[in-house]
Short mmCIF file of C-alpha atoms in Angstrom, two decimals:
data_model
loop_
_atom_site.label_atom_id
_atom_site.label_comp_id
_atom_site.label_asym_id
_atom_site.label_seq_id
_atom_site.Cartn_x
_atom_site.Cartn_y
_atom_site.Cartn_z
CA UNK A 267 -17.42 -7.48 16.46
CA UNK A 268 -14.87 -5.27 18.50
CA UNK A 269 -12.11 -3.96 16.62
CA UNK A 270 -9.57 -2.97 19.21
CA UNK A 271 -6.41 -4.32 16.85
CA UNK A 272 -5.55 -4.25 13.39
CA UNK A 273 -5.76 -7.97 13.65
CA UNK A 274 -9.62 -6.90 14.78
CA UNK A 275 -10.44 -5.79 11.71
CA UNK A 276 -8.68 -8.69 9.58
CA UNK A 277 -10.68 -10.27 11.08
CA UNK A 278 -14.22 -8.61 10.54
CA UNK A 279 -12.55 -8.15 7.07
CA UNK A 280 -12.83 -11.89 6.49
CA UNK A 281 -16.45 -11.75 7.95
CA UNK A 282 -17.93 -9.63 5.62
CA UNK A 283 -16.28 -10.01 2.23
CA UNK A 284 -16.09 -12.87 -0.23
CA UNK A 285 -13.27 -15.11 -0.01
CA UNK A 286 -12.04 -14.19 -3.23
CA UNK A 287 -11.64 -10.49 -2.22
CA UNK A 288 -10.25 -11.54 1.09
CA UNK A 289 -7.63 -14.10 0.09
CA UNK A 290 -6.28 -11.58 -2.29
CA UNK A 291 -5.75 -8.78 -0.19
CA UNK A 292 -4.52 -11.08 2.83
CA UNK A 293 -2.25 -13.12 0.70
CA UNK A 294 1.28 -13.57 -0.85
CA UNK A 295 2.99 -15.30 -2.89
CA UNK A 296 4.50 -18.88 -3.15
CA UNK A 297 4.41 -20.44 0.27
CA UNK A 298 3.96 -16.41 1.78
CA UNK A 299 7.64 -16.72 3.68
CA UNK A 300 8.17 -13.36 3.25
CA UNK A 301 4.98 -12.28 4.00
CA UNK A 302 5.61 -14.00 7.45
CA UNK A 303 8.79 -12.45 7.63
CA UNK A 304 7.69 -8.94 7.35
CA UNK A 305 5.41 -9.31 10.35
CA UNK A 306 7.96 -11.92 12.30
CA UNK A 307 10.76 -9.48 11.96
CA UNK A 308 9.00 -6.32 13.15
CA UNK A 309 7.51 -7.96 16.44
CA UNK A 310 11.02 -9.27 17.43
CA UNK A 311 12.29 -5.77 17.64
CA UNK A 312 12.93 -4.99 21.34
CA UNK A 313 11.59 -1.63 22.15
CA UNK A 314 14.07 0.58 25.21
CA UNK A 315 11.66 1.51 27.67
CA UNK A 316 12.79 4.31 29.26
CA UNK A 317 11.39 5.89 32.62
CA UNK A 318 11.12 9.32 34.45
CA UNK A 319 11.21 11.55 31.47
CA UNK A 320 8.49 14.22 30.57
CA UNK A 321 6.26 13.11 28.05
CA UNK A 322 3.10 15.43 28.89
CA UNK A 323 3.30 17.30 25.15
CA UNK A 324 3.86 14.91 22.48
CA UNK A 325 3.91 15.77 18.64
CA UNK A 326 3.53 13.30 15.91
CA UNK A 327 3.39 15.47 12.67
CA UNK A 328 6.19 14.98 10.29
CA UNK A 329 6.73 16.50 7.02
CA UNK A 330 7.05 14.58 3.66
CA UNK A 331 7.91 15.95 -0.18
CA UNK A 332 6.75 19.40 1.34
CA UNK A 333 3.82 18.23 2.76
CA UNK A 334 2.56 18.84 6.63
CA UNK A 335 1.50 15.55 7.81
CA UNK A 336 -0.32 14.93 11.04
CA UNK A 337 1.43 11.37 11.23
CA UNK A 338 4.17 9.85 9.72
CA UNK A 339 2.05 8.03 7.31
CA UNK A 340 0.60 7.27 4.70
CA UNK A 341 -2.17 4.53 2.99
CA UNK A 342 -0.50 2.29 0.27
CA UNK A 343 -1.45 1.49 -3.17
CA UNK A 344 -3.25 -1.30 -3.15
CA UNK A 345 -5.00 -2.62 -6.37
CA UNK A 346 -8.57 -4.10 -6.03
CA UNK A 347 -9.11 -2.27 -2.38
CA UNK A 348 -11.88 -0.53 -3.90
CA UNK A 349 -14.08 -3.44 -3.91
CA UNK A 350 -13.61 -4.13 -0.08
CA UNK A 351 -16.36 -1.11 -0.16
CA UNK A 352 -18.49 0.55 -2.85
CA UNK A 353 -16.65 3.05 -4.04
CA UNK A 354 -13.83 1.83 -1.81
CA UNK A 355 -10.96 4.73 -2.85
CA UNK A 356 -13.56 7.92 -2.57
CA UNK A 357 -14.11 6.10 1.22
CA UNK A 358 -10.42 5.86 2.09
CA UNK A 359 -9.67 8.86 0.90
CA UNK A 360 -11.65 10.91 2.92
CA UNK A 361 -10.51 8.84 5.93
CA UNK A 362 -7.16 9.90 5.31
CA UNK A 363 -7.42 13.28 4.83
CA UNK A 364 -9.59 13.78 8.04
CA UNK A 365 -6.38 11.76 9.48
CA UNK A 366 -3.72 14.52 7.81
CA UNK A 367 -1.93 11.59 6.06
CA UNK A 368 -1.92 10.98 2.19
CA UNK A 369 -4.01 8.39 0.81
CA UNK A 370 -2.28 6.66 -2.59
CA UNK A 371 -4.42 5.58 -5.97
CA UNK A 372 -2.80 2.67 -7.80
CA UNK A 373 -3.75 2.32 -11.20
CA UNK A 374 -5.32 -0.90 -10.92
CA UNK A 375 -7.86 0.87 -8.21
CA UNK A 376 -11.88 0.20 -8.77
CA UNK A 377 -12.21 3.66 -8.83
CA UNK A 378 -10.00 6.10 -11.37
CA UNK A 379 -8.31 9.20 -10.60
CA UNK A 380 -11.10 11.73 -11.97
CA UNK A 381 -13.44 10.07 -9.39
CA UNK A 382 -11.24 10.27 -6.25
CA UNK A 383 -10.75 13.77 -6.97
CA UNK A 384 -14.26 15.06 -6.84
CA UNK A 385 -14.02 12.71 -3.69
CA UNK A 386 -11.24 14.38 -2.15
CA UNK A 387 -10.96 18.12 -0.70
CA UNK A 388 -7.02 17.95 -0.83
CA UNK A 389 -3.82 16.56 -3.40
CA UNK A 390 -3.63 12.66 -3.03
CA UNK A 391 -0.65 10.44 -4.64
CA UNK A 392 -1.16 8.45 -6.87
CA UNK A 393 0.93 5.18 -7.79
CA UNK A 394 1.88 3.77 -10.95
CA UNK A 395 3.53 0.87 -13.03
CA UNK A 396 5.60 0.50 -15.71
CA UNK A 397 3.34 -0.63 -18.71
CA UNK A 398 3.98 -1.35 -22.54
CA UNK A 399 1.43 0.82 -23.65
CA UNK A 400 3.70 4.28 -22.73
CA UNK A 401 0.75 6.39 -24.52
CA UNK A 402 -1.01 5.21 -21.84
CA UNK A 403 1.08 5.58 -19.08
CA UNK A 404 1.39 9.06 -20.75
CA UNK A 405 -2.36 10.13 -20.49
CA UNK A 406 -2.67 8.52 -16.77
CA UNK A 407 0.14 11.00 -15.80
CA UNK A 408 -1.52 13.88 -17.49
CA UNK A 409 -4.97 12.77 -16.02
CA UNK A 410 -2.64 12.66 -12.54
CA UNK A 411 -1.78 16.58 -13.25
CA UNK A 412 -4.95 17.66 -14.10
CA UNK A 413 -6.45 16.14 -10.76
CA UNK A 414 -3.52 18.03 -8.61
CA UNK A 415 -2.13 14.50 -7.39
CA UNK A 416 1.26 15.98 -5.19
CA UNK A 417 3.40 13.22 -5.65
CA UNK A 418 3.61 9.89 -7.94
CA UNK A 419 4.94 6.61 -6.41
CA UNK A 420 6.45 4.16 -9.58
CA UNK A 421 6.46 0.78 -8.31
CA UNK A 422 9.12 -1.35 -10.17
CA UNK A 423 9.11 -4.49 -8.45
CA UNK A 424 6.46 -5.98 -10.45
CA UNK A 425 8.00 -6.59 -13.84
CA UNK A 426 5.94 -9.76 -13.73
CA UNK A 427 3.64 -10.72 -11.69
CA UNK A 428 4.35 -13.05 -8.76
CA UNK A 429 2.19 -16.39 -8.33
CA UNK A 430 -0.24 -16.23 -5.49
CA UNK A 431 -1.57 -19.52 -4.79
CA UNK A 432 -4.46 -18.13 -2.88
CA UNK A 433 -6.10 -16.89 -5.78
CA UNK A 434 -5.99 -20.13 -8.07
CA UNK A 435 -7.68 -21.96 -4.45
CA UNK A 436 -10.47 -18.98 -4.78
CA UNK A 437 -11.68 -18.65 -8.41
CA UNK A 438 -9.65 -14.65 -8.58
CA UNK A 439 -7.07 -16.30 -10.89
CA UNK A 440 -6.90 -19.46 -13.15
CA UNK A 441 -10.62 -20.06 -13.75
CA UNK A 442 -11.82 -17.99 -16.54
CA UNK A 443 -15.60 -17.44 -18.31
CA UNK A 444 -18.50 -18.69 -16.91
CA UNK A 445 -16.89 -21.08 -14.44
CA UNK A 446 -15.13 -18.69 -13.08
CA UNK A 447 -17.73 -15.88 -12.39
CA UNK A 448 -19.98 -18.62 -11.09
CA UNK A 449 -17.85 -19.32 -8.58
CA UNK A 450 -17.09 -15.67 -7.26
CA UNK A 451 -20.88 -15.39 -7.40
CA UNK A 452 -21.35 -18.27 -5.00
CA UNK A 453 -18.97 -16.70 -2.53
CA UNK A 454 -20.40 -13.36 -3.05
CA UNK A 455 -23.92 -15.08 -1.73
CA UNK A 456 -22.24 -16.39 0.95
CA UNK A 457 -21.78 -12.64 2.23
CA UNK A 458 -24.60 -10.89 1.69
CA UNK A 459 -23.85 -7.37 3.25
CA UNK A 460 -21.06 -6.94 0.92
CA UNK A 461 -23.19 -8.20 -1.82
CA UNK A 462 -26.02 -5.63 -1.22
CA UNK A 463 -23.45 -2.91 -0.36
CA UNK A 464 -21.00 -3.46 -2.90
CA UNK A 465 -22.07 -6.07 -5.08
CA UNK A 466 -25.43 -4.29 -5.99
CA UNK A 467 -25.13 -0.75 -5.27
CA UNK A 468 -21.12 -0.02 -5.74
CA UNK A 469 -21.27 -0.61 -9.50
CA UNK A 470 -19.59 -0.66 -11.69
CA UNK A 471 -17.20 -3.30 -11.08
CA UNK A 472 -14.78 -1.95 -12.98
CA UNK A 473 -10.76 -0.57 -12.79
CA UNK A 474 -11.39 2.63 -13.22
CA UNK A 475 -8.28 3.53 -14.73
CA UNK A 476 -7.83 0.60 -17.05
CA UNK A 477 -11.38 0.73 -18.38
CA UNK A 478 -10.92 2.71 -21.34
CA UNK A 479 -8.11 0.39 -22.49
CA UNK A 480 -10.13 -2.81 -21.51
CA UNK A 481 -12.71 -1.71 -24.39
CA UNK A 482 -15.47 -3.06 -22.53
CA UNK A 483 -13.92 -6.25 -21.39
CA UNK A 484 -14.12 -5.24 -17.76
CA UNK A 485 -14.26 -9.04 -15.44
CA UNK A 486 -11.47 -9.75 -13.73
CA UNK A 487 -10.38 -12.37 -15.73
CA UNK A 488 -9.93 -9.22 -18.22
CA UNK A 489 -8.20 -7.57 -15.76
CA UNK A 490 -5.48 -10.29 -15.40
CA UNK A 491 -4.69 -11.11 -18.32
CA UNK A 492 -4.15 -6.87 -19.11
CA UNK A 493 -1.65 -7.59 -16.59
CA UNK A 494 0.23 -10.36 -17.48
CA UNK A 495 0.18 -8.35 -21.01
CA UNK A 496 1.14 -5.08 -20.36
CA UNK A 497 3.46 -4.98 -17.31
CA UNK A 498 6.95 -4.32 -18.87
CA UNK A 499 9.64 -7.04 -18.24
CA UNK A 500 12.17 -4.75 -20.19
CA UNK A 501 11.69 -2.15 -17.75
CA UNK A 502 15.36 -0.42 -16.83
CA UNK A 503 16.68 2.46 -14.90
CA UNK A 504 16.65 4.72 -18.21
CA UNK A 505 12.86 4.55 -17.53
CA UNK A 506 13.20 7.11 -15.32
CA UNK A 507 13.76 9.31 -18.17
CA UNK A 508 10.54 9.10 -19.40
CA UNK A 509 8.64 9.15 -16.00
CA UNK A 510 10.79 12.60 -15.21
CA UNK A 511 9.64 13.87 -18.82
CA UNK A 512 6.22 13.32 -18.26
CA UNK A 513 5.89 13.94 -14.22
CA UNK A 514 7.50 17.05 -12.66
CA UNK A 515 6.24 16.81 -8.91
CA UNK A 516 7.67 14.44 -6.18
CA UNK A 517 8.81 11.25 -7.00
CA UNK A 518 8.75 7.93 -4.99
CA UNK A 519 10.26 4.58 -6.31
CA UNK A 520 8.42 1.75 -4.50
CA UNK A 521 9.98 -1.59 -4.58
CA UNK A 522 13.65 -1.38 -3.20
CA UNK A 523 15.52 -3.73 -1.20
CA UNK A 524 19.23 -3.59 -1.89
CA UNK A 525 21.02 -0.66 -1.35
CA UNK A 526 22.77 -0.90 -4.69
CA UNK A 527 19.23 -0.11 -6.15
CA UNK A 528 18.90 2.37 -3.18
CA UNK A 529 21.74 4.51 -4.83
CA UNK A 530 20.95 4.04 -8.25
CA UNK A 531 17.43 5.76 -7.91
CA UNK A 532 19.51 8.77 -5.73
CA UNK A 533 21.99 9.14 -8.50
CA UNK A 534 19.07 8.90 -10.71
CA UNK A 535 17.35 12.03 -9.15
CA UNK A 536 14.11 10.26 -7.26
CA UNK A 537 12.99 12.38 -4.03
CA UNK A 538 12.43 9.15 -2.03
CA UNK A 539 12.10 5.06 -2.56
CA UNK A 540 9.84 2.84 -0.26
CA UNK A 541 11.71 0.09 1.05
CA UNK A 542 9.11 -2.65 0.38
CA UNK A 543 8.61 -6.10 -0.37
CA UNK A 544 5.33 -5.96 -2.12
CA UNK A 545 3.69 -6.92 1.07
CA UNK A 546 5.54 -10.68 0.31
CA UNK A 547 3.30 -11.06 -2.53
CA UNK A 548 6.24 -11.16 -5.31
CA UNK A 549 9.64 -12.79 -4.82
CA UNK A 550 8.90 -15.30 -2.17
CA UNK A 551 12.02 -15.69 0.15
CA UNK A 552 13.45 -12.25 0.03
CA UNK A 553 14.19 -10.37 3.19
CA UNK A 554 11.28 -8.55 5.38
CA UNK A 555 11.44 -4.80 4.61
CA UNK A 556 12.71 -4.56 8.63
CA UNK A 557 15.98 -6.36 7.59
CA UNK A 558 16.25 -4.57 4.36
CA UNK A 559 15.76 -1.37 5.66
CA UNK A 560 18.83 -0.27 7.88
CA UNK A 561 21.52 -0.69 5.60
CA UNK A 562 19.38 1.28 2.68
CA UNK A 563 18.50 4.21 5.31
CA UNK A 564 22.60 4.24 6.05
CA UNK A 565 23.32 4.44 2.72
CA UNK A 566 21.29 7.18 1.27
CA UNK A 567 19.10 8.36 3.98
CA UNK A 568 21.01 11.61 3.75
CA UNK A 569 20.39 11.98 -0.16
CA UNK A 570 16.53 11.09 -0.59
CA UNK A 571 14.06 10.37 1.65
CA UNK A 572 13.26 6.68 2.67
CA UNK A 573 9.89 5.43 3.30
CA UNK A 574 8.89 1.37 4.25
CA UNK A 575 6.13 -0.65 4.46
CA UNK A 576 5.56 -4.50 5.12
CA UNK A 577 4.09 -6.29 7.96
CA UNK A 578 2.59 -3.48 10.23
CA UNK A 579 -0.28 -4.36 12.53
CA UNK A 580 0.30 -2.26 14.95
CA UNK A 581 1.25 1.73 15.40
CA UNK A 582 4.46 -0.07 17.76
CA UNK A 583 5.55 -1.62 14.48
CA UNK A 584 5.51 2.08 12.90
CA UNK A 585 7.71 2.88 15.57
CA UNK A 586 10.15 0.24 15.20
CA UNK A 587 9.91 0.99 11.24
CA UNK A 588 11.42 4.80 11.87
CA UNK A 589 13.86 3.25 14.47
CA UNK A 590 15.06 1.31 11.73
CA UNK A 591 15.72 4.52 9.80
CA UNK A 592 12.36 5.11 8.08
CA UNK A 593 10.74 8.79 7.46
CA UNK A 594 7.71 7.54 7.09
CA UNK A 595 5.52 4.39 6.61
CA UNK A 596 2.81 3.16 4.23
CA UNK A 597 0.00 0.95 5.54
CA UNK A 598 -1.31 -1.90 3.36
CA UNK A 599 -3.39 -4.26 4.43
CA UNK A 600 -4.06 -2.14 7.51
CA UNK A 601 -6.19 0.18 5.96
CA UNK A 602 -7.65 -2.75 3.06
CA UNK A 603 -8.76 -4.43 6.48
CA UNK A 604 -10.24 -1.72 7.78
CA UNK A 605 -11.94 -0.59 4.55
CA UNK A 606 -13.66 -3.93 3.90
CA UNK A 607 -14.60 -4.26 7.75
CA UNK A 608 -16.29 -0.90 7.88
CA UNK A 609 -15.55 1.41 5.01
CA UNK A 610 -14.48 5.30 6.06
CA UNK A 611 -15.29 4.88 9.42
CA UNK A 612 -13.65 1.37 9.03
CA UNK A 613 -10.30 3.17 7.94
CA UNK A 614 -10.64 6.31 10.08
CA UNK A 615 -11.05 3.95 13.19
CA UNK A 616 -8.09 1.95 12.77
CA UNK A 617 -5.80 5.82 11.90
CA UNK A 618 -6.84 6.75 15.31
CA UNK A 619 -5.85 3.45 16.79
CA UNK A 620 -2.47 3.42 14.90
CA UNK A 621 -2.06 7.13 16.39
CA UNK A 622 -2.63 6.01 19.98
CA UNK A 623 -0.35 2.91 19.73
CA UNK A 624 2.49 5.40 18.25
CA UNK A 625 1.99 7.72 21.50
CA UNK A 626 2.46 4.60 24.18
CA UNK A 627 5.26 3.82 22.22
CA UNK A 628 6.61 6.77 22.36
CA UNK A 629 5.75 7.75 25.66
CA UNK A 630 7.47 4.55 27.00
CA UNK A 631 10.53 4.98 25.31
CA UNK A 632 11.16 8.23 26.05
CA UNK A 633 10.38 10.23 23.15
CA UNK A 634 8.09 12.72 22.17
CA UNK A 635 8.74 13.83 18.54
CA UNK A 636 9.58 11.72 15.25
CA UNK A 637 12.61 13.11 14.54
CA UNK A 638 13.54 11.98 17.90
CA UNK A 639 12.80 8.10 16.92
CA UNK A 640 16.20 6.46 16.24
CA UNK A 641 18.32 3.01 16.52
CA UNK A 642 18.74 4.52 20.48
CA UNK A 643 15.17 3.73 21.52
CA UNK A 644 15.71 -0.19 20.71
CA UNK A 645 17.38 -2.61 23.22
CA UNK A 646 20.50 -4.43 22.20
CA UNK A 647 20.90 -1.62 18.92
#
């Protein structure tokens, strides 16, 4: 199919993979308000078109925690995105270094840190939680060091994790053993270029960074229930301490939507935060990351540098997103679409498509630099 829009590749996304994969990328939590919201409150944002002005040399690079970055951007953590391709990370990796924007690891990725770096020609980020096990957390920093990673993003909204009812309707969550794998099987058969691709030849189906602690326990049913074991509900500001000790690079805190929390990680010493929702898939009902955002920029925009992400489909939603008083923004299920649709090329398709929506944009309202993208270039602000 064509894949002129983001929404394309949803789209062929949901074509090729099994439901199970699909649902959980594409999904939120609860009854997915928020993840409504996110995209709702973006698209209502009136662009100022402006006229006459000369817009014949247009530059898009930014620069980020010392980094010179072709676009404003860069590709989320997402766990599990790995799948939507064999050897999904090493894919999207390359994709976004070709693009000049960084490409982020979580820790629950199918493929592990020492792998995307023989992938990868340049430093990537990589993204981490707050888990029990701090031995652990200690060894996937130092394993983070040793494979140059630039800058570590520690996401703290996910104490717990939040209920997605999308993955109880697919098999992903609440059906264990036998039962359960039967059923991902089925819908695996159902899409038989992912299972050839992926399925067969993209093993093994494993987390690559969790593995070792997983002892050879490595379905997915293993995988959740590491989660709901080792994410740490007792996590606190003072954990900062022991990230600084351990990590001495760049440091994002992903997960921030009050602007009380905003200042705490500034007083705290972190170089940026990512205004973000989880994507909605957390706490259902709490504001889109466009509402969220202007008051956090305002209050400590000039201290750290702020970051969003949440409900872009489009590169006109990145514009609205540094209107709002964003840096920079991370895609999520952008480039997870575009990866399970049609792998590097996939993501590197829908980069280039993102950068020519950002230059109509910004052609049309007048500007022709990010750090000319305010609160000026939209109507009624």
């Amino acid at each position: 199919m064509i894949t002129a829009s983001i929404p394309d590749f949803r789209e062929a996304a949901r074509r090729r993979l099994p439901r199970f994969l699909f649902e959980y990328i594409d999904g939120g939590s609860y009854a997915e308000t928020t993840l409504r919201r996110n995209v709702e409150d973006l698209s209502r944002l009136a662009l100022r078109q402006r006229v006459l002005r000369d817009v014949s040399r247009m530059d898009l690079s930014t620069e980020l925690f010392g980094q010179k970055l072709a676009l404003p951007l860069a590709l989320a953590p997402i766990g599990l995105a790995g799948l939507n391709a064999r050897r999904g990370e090493c894919q999207a990796v390359k994709a976004a270094e070709n693009a000049g924007v960084p490409f982020t690891l979580s820790t629950v990725g199918a493929c592990s840190i020492e792998e995307v770096a023989k992938a990868a020609s340049k430093p990537f980020w990589f993204q981490l939680y707050m888990i029990r096990d701090r031995a652990f957390m200690k060894d996937l920093l130092a394993k983070a060091v040793e494979a140059g990673c630039s800058t570590l993003v520690f996401t703290v909204d996910m104490p717990v994790p939040g209920s997605r009812y999308r993955d109880y309707h697919t098999g992903l969550a609440g059906a264990g053993g036998l039962k359960g794998a039967a059923w991902r099987a089925a819908q695996a058969a159902q899409r038989p270029g992912w299972a050839w691709d992926v399925g067969l030849w993209g093993r093994p189906h494993t987390l690559g960074n969790v593995a070792p602690v997983l002892e050879g326990n490595s379905g997915i049913e293993d995988f959740f229930a590491w989660m709901r074991n080792n994410f740490d509900p007792s996590i606190s500001w003072r954990d900062l301490d022991f990230i600084r000790s351990e990590w001495k690079g760049p440091l994002i805190i992903k997960g921030i939507l009050d602007p009380e929390d905003a200042k705490e990680a500034a007083n705290l010493g972190a170089d940026g935060i990512v205004v973000s929702n989880h994507g909605g898939r957390q706490l259902d009902g709490v504001l889109s990351s466009a509402r969220a955002l202007p008051p956090i920029a305002e209050a400590v925009g000039e201290r750290l540098t702020v970051l969003a992400d949440g409900g872009v489909r489009s590169g006109l939603d990145v514009v609205r997103l540094l209107a709002l008083g964003a840096k920079g923004v991370l895609l999520g299920r952008a480039w997870a679409w575009a990866l399970g649709a049609g792998g590097e090329a996939g993501v590197t398709k829908m980069l280039n498509l993102i950068e020519a929506e950002m230059r109509v944009a910004m052609a049309l309202t007048g500007t022709t630099k990010i750090a000319e993208i305010d609160n000026t270039i939209l109507a009624g602000e």
